[in-house]
Short mmCIF file of N, CA and C and ligand atoms in Angstrom, two decimals:
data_model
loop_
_atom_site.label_atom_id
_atom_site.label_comp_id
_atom_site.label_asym_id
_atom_site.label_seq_id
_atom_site.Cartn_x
_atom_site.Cartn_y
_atom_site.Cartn_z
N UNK A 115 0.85 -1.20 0.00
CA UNK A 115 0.00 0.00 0.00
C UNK A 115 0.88 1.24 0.00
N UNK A 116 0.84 1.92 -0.98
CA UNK A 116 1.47 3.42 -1.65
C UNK A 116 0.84 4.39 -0.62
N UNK A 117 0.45 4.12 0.43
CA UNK A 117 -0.36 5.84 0.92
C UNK A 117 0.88 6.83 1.00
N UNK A 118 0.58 7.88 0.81
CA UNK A 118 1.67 8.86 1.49
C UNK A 118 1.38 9.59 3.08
N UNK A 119 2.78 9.54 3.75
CA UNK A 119 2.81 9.38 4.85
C UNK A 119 3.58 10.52 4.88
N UNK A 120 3.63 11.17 5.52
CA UNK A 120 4.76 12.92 5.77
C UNK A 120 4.62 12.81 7.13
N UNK A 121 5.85 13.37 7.24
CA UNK A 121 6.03 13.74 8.75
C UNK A 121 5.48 15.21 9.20
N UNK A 122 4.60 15.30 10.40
CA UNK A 122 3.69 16.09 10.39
C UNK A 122 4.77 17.58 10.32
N UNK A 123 5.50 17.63 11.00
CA UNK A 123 6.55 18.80 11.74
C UNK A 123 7.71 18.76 10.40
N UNK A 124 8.61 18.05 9.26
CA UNK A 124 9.02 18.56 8.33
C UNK A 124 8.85 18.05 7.29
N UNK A 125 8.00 17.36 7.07
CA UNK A 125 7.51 16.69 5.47
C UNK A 125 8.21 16.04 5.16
N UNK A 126 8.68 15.44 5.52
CA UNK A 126 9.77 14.15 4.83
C UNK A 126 8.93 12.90 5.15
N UNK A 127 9.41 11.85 4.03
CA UNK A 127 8.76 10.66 3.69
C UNK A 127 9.69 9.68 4.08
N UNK A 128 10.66 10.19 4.02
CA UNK A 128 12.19 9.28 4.33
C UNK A 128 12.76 8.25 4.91
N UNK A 129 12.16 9.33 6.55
CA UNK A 129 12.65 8.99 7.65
C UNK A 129 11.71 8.55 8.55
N UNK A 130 10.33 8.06 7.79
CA UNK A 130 9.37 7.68 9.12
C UNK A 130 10.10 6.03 9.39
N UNK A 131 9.33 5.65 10.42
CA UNK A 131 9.55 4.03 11.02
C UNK A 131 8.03 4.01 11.57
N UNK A 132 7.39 3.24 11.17
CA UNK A 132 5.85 2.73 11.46
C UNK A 132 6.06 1.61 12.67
N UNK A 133 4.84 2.34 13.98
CA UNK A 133 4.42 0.99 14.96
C UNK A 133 3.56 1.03 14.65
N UNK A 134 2.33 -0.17 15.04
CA UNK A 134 0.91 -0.61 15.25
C UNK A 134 1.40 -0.08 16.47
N UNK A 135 -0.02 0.59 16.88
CA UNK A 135 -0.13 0.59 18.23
C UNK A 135 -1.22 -0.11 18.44
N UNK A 136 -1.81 -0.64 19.87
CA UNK A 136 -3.02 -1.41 20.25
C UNK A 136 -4.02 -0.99 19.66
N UNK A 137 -4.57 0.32 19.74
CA UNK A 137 -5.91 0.13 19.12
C UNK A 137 -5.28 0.81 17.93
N UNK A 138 -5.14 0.13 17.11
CA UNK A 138 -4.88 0.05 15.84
C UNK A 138 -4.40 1.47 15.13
N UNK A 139 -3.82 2.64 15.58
CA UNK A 139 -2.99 3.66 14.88
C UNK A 139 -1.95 2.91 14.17
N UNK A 140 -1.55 4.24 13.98
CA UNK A 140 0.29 3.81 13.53
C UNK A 140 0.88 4.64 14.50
N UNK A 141 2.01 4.46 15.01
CA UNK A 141 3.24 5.73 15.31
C UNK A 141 3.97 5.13 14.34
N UNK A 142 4.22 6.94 14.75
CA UNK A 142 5.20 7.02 13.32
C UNK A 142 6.63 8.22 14.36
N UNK A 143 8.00 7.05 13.63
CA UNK A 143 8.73 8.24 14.27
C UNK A 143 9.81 8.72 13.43
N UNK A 144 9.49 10.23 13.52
CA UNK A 144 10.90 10.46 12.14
C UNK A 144 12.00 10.71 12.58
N UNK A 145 12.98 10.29 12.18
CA UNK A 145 14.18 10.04 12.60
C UNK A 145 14.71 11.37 12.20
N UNK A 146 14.47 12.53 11.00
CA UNK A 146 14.87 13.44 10.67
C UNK A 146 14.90 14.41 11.71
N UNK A 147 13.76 14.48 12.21
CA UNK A 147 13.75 16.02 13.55
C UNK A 147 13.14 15.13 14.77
N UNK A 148 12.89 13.73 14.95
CA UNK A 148 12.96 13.29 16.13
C UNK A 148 11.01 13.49 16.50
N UNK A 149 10.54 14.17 16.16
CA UNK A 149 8.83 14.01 16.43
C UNK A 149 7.97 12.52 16.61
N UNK A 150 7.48 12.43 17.21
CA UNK A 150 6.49 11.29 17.04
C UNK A 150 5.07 11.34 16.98
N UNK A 151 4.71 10.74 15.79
CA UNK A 151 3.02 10.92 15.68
C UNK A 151 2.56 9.94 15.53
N UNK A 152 0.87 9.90 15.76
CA UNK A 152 -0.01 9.03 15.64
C UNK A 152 -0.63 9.61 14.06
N UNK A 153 -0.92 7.93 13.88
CA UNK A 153 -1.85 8.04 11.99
C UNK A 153 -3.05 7.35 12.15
N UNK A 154 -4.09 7.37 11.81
CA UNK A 154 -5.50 6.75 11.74
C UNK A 154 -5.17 6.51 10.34
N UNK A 155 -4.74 4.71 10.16
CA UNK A 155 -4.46 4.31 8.72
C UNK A 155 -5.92 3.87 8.52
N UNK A 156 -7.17 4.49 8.87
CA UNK A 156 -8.73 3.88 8.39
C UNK A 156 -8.77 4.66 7.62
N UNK A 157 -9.55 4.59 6.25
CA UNK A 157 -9.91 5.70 5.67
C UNK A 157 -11.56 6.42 6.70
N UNK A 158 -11.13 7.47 6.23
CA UNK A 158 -12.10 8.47 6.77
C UNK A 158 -12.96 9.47 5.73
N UNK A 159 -14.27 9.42 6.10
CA UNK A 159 -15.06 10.70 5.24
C UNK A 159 -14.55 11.81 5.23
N UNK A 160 -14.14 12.44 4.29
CA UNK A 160 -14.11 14.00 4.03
C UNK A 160 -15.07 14.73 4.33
N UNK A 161 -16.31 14.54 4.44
CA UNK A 161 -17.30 15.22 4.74
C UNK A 161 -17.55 15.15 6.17
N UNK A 162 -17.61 14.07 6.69
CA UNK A 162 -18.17 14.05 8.10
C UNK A 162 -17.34 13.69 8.76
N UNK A 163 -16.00 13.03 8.04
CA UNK A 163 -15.22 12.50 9.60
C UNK A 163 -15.33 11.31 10.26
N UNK A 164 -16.24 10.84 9.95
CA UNK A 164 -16.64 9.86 10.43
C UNK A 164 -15.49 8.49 9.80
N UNK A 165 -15.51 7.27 10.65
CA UNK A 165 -14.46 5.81 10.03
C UNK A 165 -16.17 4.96 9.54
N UNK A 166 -17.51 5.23 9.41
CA UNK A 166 -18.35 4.45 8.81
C UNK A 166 -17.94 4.17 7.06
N UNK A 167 -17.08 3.65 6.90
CA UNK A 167 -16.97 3.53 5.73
C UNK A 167 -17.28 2.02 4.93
N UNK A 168 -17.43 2.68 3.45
CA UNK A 168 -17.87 0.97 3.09
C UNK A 168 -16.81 1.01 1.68
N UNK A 169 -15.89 0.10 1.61
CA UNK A 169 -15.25 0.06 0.12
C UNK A 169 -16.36 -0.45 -1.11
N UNK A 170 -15.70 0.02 -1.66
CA UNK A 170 -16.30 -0.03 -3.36
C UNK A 170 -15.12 0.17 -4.56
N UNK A 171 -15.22 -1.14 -4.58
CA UNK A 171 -14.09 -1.18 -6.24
C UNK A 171 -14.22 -0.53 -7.43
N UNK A 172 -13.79 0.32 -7.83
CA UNK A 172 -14.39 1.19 -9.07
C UNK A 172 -13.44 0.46 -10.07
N UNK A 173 -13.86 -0.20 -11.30
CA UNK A 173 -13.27 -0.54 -12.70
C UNK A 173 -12.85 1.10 -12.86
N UNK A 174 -11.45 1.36 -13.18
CA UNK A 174 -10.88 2.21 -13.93
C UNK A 174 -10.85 1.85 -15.35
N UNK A 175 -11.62 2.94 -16.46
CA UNK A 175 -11.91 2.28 -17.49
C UNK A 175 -11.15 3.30 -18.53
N UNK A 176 -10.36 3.23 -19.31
CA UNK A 176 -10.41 4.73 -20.06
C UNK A 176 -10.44 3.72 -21.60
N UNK A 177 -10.96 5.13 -22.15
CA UNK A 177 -11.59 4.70 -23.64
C UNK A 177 -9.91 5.01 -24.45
N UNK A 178 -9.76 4.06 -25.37
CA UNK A 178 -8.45 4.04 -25.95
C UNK A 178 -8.73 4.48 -27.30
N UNK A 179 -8.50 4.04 -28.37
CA UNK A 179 -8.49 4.78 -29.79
C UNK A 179 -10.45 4.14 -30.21
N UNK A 180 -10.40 5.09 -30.82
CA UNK A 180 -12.13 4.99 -31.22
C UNK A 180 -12.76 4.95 -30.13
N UNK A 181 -13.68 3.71 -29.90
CA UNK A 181 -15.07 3.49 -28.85
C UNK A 181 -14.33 2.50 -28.16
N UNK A 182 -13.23 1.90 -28.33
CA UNK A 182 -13.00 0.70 -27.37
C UNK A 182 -12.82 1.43 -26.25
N UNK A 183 -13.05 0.62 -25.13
CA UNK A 183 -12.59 0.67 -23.67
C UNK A 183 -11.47 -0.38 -23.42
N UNK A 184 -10.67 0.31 -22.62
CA UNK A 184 -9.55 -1.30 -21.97
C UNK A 184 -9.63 -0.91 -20.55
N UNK A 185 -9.57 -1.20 -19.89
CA UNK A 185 -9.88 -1.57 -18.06
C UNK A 185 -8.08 -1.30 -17.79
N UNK A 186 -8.66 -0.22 -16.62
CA UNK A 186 -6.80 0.02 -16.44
C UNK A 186 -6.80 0.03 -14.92
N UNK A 187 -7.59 -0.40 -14.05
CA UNK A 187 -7.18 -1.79 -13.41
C UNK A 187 -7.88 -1.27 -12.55
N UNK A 188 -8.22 -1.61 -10.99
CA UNK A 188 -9.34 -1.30 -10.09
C UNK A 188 -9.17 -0.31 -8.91
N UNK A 189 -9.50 0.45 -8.35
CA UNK A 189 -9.35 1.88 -7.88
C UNK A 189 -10.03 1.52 -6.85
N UNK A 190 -9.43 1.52 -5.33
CA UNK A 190 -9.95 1.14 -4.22
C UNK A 190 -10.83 2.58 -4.00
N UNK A 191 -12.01 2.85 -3.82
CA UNK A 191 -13.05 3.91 -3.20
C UNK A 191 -13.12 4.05 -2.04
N UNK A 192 -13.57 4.58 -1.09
CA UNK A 192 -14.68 4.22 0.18
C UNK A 192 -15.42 5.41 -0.02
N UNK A 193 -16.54 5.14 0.29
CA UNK A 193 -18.02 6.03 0.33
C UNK A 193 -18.57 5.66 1.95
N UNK A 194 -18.79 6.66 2.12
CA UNK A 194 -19.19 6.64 3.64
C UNK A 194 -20.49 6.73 3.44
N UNK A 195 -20.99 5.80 4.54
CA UNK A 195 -22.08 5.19 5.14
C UNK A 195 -23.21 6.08 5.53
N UNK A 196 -22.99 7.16 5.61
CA UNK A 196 -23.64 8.30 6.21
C UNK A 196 -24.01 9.11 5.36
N UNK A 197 -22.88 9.64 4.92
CA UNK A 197 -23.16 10.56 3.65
C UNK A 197 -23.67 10.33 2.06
N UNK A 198 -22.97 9.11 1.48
CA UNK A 198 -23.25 8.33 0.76
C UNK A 198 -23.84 7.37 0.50
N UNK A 199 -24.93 7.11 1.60
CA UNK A 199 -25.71 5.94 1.15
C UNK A 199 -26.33 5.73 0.47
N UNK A 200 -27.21 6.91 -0.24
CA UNK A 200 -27.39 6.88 -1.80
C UNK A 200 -26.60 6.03 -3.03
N UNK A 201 -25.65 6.44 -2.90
CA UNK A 201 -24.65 6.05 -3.70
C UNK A 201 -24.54 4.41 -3.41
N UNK A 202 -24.00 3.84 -1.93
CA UNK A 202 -23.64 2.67 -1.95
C UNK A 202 -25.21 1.58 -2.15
N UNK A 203 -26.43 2.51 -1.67
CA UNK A 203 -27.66 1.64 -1.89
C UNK A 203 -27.67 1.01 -3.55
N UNK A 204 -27.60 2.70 -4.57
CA UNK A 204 -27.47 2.10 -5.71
C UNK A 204 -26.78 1.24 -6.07
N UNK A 205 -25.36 1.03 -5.30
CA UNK A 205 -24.64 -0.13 -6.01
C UNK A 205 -25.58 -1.79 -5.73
N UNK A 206 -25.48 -1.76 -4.37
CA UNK A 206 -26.17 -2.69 -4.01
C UNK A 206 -27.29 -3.37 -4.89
N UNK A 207 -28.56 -2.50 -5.17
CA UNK A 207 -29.34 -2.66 -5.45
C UNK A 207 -28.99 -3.00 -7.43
N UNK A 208 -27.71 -2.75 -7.88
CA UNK A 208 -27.68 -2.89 -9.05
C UNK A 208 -26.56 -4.77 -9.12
N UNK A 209 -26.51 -4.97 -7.76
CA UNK A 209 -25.92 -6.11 -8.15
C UNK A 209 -27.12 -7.62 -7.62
N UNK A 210 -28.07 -7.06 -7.29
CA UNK A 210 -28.91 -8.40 -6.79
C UNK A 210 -30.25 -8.44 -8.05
N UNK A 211 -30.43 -9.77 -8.94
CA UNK A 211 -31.19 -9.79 -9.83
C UNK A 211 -32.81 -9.54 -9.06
N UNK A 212 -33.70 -8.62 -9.38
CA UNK A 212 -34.67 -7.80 -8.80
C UNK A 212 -35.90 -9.22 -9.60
N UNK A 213 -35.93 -10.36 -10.69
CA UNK A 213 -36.70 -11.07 -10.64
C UNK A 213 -37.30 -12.32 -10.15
N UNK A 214 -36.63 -12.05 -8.95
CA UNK A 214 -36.75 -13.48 -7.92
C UNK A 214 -38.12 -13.44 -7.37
N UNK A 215 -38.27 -12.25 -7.43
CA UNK A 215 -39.67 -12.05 -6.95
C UNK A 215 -40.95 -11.51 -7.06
N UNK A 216 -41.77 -12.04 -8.08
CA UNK A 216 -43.34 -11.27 -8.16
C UNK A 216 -43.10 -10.15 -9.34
N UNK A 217 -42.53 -10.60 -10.28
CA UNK A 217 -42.86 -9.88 -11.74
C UNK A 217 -43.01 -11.25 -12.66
N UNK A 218 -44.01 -11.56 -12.46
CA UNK A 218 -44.34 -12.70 -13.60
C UNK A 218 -45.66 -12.29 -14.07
ZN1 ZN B 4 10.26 15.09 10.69
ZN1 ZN B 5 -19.58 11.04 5.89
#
């Protein structure tokens, strides 16, 4: 996992060293100016803040010469639970076949 990680106090990527801590942070300690921080490696809503999150794989698709599409490979999401449930209902609701029941 590529996340980028900076050290809060001089931006360097360099010199961190990652712990787990118990309830599940990271410390992080940079060896450059000696600081130590905590990371919430959950993803989090931009909007609310909130850790209710739900992943969703997005097909990265880009259209190549003419109308073809080629799949350029899968794009981890999260849509929060709160804010987006619109969004994650529609997915839902577009992956369960809707004639199992009472359209005959
Ligand atoms: Zn530093
Ligand atoms: Zn939210």
């Amino acid at each position: 996992m590529a996340t980028e990680i900076v050290c809060s106090e001089c931006g360097t990527d360099d010199h961190l060293r990652g712990t787990p801590t118990a309830d599940g942070l990271i410390e992080l300690f940079c060896s450059a100016c000696g600081v130590t921080f905590t990371r919430d490696p959950r993803p989090s809503c931009a909007k609310c803040g909130g850790f209710d999150m739900e992943a969703m794989p997005q097909v990265v698709v880009e259209k190549s010469r003419g109308s073809q599409m080629s799949i350029q490979g899968v794009h981890r999401e999260f849509a929060c639970r709160v804010c987006d449930a619109d969004q994650i209902g529609i997915k839902r609701d577009g992956h369960l076949p809707e004639r199992l029941r009472g359209s005959q």
